[in-house]
Tab-separated table of C-alpha atoms and ligand atoms in Angstrom:
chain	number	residue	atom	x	y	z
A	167	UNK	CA	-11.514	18.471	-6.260
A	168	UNK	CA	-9.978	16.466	-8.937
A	169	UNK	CA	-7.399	14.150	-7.855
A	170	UNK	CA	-4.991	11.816	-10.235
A	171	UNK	CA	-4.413	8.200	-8.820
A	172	UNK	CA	-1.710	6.639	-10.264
A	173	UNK	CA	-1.596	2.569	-10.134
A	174	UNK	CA	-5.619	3.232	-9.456
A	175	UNK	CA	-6.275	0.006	-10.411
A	176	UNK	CA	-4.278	-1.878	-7.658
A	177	UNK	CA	-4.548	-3.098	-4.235
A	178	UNK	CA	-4.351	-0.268	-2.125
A	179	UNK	CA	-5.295	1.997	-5.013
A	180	UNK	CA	-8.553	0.308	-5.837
A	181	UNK	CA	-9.649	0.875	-2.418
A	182	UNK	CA	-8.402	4.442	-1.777
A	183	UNK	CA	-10.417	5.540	-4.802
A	184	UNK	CA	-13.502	3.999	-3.663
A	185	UNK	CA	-13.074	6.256	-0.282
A	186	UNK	CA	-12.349	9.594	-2.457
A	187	UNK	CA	-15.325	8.883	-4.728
A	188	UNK	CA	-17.117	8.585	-1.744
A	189	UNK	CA	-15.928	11.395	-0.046
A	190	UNK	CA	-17.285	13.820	-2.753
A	191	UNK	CA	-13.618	13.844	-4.770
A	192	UNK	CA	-13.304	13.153	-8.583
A	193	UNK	CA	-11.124	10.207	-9.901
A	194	UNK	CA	-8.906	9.797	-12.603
A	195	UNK	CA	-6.823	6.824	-12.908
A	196	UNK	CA	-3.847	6.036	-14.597
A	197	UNK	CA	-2.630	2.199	-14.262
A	198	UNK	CA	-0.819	0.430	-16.742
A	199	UNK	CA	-2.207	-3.070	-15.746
A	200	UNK	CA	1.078	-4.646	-15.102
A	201	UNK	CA	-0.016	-5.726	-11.660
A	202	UNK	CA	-3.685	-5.301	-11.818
A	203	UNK	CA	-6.620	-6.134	-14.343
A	204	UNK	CA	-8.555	-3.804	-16.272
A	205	UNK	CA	-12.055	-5.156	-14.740
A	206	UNK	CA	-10.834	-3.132	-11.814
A	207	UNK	CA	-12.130	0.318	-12.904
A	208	UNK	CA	-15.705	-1.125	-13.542
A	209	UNK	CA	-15.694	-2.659	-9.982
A	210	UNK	CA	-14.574	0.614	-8.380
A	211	UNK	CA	-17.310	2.406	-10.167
A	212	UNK	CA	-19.585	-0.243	-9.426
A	213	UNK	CA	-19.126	0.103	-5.632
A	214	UNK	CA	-18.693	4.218	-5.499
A	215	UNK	CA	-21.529	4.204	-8.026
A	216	UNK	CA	-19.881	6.940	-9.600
A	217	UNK	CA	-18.239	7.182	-12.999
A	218	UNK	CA	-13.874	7.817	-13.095
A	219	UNK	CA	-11.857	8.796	-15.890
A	220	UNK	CA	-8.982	6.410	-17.136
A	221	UNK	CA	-6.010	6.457	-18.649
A	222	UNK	CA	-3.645	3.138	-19.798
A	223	UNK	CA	-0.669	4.115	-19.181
A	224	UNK	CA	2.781	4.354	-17.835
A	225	UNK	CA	3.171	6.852	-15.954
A	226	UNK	CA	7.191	7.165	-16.232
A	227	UNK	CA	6.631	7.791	-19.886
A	228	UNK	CA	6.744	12.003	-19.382
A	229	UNK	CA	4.555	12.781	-22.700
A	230	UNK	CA	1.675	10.423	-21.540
A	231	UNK	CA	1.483	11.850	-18.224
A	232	UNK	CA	1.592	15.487	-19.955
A	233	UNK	CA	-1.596	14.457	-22.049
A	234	UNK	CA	-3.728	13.596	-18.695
A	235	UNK	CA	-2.442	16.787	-17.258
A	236	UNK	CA	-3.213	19.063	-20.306
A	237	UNK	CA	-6.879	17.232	-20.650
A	238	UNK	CA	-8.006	18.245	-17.256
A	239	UNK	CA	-7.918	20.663	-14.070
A	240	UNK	CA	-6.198	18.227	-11.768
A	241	UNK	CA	-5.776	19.263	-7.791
A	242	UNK	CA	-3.480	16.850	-6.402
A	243	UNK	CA	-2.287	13.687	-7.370
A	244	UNK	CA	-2.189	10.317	-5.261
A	245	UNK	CA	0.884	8.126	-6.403
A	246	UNK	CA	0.747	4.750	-5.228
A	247	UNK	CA	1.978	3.001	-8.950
A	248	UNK	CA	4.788	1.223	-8.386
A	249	UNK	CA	6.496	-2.101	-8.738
A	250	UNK	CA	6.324	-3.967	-4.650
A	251	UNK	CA	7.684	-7.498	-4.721
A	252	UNK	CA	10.625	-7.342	-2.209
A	253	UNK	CA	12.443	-10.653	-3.643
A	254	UNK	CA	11.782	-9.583	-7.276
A	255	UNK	CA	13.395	-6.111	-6.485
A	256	UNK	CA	16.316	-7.977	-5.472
A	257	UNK	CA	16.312	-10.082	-9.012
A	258	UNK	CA	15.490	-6.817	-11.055
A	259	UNK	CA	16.929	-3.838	-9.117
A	260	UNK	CA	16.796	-2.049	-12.694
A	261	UNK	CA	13.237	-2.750	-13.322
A	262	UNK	CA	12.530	-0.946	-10.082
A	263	UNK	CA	15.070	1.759	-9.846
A	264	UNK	CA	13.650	2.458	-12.800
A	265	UNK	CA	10.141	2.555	-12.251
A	266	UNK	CA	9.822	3.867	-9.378
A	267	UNK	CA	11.744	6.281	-9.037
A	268	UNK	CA	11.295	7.480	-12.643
A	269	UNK	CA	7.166	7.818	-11.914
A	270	UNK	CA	7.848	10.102	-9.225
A	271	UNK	CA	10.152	12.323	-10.939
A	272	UNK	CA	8.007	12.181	-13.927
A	273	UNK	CA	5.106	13.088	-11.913
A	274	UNK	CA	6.648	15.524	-9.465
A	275	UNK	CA	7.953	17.837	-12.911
A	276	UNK	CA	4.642	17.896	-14.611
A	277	UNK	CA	3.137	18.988	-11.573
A	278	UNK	CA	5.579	21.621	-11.052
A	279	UNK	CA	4.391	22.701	-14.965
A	280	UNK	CA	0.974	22.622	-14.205
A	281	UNK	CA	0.911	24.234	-10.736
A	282	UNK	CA	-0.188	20.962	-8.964
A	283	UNK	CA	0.964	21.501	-5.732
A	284	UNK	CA	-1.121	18.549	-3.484
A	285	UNK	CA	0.841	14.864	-3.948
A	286	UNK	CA	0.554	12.105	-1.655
A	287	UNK	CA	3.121	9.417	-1.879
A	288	UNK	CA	2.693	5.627	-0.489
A	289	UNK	CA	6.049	4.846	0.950
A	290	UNK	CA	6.695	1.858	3.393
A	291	UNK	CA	7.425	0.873	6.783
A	292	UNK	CA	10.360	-0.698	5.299
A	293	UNK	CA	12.315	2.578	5.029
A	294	UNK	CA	12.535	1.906	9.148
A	295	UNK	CA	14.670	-1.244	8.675
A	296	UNK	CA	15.488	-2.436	11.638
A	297	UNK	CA	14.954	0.310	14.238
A	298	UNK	CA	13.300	0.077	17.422
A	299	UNK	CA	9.612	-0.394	17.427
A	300	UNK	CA	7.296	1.667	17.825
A	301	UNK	CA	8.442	3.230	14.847
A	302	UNK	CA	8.098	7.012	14.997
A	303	UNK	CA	8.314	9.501	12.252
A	304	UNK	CA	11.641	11.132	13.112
A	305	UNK	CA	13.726	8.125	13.444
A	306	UNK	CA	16.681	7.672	10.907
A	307	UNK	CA	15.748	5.652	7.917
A	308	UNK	CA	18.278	2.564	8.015
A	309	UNK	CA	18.991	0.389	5.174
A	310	UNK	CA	16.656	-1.324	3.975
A	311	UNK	CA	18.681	-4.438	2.415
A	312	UNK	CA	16.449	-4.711	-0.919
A	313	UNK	CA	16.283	-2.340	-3.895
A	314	UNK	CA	12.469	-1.840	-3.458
A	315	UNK	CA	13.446	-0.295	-0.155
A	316	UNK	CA	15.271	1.987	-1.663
A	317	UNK	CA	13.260	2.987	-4.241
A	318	UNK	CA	10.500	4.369	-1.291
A	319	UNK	CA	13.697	5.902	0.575
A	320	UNK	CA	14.875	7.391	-2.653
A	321	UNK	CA	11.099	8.956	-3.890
A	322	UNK	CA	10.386	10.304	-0.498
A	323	UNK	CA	13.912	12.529	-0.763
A	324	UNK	CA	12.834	13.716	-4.015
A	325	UNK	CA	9.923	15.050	-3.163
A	326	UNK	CA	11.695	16.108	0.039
A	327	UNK	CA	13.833	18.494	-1.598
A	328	UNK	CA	11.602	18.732	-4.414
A	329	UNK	CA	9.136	20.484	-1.936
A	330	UNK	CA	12.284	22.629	-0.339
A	331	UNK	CA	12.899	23.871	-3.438
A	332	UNK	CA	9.486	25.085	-4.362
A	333	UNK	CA	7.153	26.306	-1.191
A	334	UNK	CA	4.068	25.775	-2.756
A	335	UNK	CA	4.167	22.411	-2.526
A	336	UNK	CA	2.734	20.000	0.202
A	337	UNK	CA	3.652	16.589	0.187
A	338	UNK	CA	2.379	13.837	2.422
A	339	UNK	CA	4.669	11.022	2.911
A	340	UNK	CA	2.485	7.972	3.921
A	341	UNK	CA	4.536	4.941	5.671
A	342	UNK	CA	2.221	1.848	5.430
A	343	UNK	CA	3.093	-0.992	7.390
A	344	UNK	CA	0.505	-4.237	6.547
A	345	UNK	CA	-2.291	-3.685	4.759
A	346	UNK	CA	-4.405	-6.634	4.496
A	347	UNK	CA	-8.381	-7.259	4.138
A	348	UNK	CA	-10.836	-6.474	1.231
A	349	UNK	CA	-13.863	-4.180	0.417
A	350	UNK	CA	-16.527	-5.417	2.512
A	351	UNK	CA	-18.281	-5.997	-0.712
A	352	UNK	CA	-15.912	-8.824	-1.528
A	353	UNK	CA	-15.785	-7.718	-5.111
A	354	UNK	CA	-12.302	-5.737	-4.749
A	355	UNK	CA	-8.910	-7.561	-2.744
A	356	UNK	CA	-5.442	-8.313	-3.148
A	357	UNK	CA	-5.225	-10.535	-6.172
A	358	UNK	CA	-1.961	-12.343	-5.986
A	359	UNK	CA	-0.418	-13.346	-9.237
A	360	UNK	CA	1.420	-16.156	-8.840
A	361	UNK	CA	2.501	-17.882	-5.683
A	362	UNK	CA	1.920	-15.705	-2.920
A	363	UNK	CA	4.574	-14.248	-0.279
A	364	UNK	CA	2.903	-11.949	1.982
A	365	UNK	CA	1.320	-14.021	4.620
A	366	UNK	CA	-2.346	-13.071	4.757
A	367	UNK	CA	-2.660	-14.168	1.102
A	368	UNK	CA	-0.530	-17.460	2.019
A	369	UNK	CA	-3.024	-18.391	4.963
A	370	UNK	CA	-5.860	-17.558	1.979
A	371	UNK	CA	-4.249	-19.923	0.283
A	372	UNK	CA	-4.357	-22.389	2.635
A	373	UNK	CA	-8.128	-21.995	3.510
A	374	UNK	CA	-9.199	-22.618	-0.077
A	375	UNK	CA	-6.720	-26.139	-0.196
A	376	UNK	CA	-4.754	-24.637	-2.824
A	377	UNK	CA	-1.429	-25.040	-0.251
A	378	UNK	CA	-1.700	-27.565	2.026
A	379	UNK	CA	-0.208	-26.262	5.272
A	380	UNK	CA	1.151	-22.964	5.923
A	381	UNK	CA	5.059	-22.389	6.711
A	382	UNK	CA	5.739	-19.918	9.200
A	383	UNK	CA	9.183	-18.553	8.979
A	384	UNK	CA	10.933	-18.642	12.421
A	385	UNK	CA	10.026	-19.450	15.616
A	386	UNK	CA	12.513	-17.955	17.256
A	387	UNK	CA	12.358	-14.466	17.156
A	388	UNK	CA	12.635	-12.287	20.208
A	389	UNK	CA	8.776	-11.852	20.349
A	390	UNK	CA	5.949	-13.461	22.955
A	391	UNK	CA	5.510	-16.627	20.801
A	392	UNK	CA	8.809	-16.708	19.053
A	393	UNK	CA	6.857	-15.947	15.557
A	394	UNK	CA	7.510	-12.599	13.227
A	395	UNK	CA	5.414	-9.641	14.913
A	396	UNK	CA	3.464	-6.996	12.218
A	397	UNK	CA	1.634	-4.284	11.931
A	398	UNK	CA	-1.391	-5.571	9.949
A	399	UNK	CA	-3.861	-2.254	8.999
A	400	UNK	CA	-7.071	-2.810	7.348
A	401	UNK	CA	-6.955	-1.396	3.549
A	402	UNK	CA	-10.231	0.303	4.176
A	403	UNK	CA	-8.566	2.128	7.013
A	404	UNK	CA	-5.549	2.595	4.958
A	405	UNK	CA	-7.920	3.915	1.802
A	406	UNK	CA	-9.135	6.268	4.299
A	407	UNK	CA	-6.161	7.634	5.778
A	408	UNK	CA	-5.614	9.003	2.792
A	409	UNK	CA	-8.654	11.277	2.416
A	410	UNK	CA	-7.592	12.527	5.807
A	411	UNK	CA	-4.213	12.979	4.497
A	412	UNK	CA	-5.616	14.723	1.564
A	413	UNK	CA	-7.823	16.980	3.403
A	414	UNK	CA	-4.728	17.952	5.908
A	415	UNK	CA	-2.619	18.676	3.549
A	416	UNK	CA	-0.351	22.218	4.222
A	417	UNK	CA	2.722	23.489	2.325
A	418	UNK	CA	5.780	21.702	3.104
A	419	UNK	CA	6.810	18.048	3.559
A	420	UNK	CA	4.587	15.494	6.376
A	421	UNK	CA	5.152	11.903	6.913
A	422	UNK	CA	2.694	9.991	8.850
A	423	UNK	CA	2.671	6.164	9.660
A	424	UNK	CA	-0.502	4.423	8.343
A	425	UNK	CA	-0.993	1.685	11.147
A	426	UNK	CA	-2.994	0.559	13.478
A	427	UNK	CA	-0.094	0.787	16.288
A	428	UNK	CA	-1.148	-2.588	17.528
A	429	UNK	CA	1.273	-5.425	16.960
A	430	UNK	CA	0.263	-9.231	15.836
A	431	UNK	CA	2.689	-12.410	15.644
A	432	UNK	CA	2.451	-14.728	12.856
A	433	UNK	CA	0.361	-17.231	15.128
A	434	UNK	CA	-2.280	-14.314	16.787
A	435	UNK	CA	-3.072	-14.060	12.890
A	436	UNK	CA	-3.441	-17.739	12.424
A	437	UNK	CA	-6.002	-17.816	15.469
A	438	UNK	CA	-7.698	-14.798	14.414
A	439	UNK	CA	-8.421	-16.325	10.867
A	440	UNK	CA	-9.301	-19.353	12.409
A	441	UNK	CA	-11.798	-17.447	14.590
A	442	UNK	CA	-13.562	-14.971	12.181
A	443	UNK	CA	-14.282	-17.685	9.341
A	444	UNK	CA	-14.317	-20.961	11.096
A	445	UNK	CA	-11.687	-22.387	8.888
A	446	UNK	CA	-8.551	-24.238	10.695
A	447	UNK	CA	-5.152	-23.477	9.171
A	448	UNK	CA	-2.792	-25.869	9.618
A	449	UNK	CA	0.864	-24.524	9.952
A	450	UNK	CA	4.103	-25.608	10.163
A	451	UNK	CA	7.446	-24.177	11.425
A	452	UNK	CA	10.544	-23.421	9.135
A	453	UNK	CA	13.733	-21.222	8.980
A	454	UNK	CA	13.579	-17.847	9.355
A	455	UNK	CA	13.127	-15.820	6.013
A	456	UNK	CA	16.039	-13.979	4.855
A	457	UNK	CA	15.821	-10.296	5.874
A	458	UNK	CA	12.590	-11.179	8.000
A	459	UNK	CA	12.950	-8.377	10.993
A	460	UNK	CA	11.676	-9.695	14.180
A	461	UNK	CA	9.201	-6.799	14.744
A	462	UNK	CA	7.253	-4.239	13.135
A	463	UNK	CA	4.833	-1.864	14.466
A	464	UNK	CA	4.091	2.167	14.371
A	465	UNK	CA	4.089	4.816	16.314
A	466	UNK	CA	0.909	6.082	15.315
A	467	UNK	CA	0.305	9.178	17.496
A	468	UNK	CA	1.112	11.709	14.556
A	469	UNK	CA	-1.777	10.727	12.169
A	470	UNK	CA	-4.244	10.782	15.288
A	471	UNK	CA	-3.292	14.105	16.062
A	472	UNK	CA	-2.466	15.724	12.799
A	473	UNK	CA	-5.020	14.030	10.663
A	474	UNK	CA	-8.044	13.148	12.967
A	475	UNK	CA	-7.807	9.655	11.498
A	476	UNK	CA	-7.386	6.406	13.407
A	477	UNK	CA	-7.729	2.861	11.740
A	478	UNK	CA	-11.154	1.766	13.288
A	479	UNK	CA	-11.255	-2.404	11.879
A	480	UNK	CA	-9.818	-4.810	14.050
A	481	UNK	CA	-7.912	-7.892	12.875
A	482	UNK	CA	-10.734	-10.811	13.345
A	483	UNK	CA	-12.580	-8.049	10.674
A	484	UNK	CA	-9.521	-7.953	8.412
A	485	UNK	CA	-9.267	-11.753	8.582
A	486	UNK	CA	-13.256	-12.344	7.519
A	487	UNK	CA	-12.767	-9.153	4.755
A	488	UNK	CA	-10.000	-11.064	2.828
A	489	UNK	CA	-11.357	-14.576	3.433
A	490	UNK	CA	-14.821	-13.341	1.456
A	491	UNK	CA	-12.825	-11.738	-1.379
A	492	UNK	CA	-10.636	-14.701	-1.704
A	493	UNK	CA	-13.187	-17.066	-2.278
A	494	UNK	CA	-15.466	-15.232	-4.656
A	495	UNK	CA	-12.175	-14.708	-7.185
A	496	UNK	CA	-13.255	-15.897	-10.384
A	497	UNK	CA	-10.591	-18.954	-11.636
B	165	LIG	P1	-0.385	-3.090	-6.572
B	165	LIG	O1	0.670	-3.758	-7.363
B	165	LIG	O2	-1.643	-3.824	-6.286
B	165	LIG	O3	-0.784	-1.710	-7.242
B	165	LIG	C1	0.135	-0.920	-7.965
B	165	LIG	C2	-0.543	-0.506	-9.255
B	165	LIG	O4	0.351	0.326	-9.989
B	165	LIG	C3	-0.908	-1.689	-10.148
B	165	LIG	O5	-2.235	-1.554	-10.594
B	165	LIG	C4	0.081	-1.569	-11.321
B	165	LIG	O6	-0.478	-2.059	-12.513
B	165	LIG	C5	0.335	-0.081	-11.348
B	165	LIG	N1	1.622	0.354	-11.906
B	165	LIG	C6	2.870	-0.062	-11.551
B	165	LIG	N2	3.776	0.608	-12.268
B	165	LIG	C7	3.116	1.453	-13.099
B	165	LIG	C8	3.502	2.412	-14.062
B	165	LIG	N3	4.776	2.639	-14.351
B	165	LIG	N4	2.536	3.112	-14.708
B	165	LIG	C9	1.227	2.901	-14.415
B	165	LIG	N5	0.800	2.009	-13.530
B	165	LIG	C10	1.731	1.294	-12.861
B	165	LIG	O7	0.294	-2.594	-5.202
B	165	LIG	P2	-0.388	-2.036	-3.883
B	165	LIG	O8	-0.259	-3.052	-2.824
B	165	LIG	O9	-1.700	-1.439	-4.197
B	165	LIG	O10	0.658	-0.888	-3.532
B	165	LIG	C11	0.458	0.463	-3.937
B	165	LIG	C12	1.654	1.284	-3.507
B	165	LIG	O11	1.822	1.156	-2.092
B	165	LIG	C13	2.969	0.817	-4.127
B	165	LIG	O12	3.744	1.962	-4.417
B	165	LIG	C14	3.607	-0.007	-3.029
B	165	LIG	O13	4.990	-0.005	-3.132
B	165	LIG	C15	3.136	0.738	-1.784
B	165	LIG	N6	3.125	-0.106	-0.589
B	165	LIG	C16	2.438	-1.279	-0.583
B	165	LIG	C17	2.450	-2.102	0.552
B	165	LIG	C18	1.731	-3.414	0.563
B	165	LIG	O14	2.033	-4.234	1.435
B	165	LIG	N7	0.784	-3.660	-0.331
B	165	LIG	C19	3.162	-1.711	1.703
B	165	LIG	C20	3.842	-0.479	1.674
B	165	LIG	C21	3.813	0.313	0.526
B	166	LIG	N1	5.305	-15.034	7.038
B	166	LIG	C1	5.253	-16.376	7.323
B	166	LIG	N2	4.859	-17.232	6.334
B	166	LIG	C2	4.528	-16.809	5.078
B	166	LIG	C3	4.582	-15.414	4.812
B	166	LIG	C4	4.988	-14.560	5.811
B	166	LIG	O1	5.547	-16.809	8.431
B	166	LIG	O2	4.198	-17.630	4.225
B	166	LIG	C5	5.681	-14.100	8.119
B	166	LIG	C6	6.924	-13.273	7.844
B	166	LIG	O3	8.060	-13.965	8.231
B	166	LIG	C7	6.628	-12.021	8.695
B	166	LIG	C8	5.112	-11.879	8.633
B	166	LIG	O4	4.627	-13.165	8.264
B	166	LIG	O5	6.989	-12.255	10.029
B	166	LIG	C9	4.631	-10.865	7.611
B	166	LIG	O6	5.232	-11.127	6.356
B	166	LIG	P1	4.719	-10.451	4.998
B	166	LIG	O7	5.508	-11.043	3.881
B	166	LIG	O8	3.244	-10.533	4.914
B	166	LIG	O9	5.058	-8.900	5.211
B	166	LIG	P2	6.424	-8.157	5.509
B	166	LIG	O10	6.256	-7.479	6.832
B	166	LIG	O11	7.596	-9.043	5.341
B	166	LIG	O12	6.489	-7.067	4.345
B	166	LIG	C10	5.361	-6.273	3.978
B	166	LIG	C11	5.432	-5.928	2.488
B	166	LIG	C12	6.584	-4.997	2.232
B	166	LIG	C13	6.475	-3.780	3.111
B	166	LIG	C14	6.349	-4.165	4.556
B	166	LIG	C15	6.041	-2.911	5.351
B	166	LIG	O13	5.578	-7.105	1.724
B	166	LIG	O14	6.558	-4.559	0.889
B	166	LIG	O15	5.275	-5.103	4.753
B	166	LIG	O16	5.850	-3.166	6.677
B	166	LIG	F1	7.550	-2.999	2.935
């Protein structure tokens, strides 16, 4: 099976096509490097130690996206390109309106043209907003307060009705909530560009000197410790929930949450850190972030059941994973 990955070259992309190559799937990639460095491909095939195709480009640009199509027998299509940055959504809502929803339906009408009927589609465990945790498939998707938000809520009701609209089609709907951690071979991670905001690559941060204490926002919250509670999934696990997903996949439209189901407080990940690389964090405490909910975890029976998969690497493993990728980055 052939299978397109759009935004390939990224985080969780990067790792996901390691686990197809591995899993006997071809690859072609189509990133437009505007979060992610072209060095990427090589790495991937250096790890799979298999060859993928590649494309530059942009995949809301219709024509470009015809031209991979037309040049080969594609079975599904993994889209996980995408602009992420919460704040900078908020800044730019047209930059993101416009990519990412544009991608999707882009990507969702040449597939229709070609007969593509397998896509896979990284949404968020932000499209929860502040619901009850666990969070479970079938709750009502609340506002999300950021334009990035939307743009997940948005794409997963395209291909919603898309899919209503055209029976063929099977669409999975994948909710991440906190993916975190490396390759174990330390030559793929999260590379942050810029000043960091998510907190594993913060505490990174910290361990190499670069900040010199960490600020956790709130302590406050109405969790054990007072600190911001999260659903932290290795990317490994995550990269392999969506081979599952892949190999699942029936007509019509399934969301699953990618998690672990296990929450962890701001401080728990501090002290794992601490424990798996021997490294001491220092931290201190500061107002609450804006739009920071208290708590964050999934439900995460449905993937068990429907998709045999269950995130096997625990959170001292995630810590060690993105501490070894962090300090081999090349300045
Ligand atoms: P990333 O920025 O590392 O990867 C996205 C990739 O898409 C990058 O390589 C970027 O260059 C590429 N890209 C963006 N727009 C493009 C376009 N128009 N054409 C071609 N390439 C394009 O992000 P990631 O963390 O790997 O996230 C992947 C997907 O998962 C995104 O859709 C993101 O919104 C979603 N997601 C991420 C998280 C997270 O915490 N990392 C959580 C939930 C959902
Ligand atoms: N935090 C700190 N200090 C920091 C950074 C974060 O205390 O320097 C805290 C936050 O307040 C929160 C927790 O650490 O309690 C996790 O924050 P992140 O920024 O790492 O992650 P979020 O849960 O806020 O958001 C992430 C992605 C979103 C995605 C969401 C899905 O950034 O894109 O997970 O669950 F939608």
């Amino acid at each position: 099976m052939v299978i397109l990955v759009t935004g390939g070259a990224g985080y969780i992309g990067s790792h996901t096509s390691i686990a197809l190559l591995k899993a006997g799937y071809s690859v072609i990639i189509a990133d437009n490097f505007c979060n992610s460095r072209p060095e990427m491909i090589k790495k991937i095939e250096q790890i799979a130690k298999k060859k993928v195709v590649f494309y530059e480009v942009d995949v809301t640009v219709e024509q470009a996206v015809y031209q991979i199509f037309s040049e080969h027998q594609i079975d599904g299509v993994i889209h996980f390109a995408g602009l992420k940055a919460v704040g900078e959504s908020v800044e730019k809502p047209l930059e993101y309106y416009s990519n990412n929803i544009v991608s999707t339906l882009v990507l969702a009408k040449i597939c229709r043209k070609f007969g593509v009927d397998k896509f896979v589609f990284s949404s968020s465990a932000t499209v929860y907003g502040d619901n009850t945790v666990p969070f479970v498939e079938t709750m009502d998707l609340l506002p999300t307060t950021n334009p990035y938000g939307e743009t997940k809520a948005m794409s997963e009701r395209i291909l919603t009705d898309f899919a209503r609209a055209n029976p063929s089609f099977s669409v999975s709907l994948l909710r991440y909530f906190n993916p975190v951690g490396a390759h174990e071979s330390g030559l793929i991670g999260e590379i942050s560009n810029g000043i960091p905001k998510n907190l594993m690559p913060c505490i990174t941060q910290v361990a190499k000197g670069r900040l010199e204490s960490l600020r956790v926002f709130g302590n406050d919250f109405s969790t054990a410790d007072g600190t911001g509670v999260r659903d932290y999934i290795h990317v490994m696990d995550l990269a392999e929930g969506h081979v599952s997903a892949l190999e699942h996949l029936t007509q019509g439209v399934h969301i699953y949450n990618l998690g672990t189901g296990k929450g962890t407080s701001v401080l728990e990940l501090i002290k794992a850190f601490e424990i798996a690389n021997g490294i001491s964090i220092p931290y201190e405490f500061v107002d609450r972030r804006l739009g920071d909910i208290s708590e964050c975890y999934a439900d995460i029976s449905k993937a068990q059941c429907e998709l045999d998969w269950l995130a096997k690497r625990d959170i001292v493993t995630m810590c060690r994973d993105a501490w070894r990728f962090e300090r081999n980055i090349d300045e």
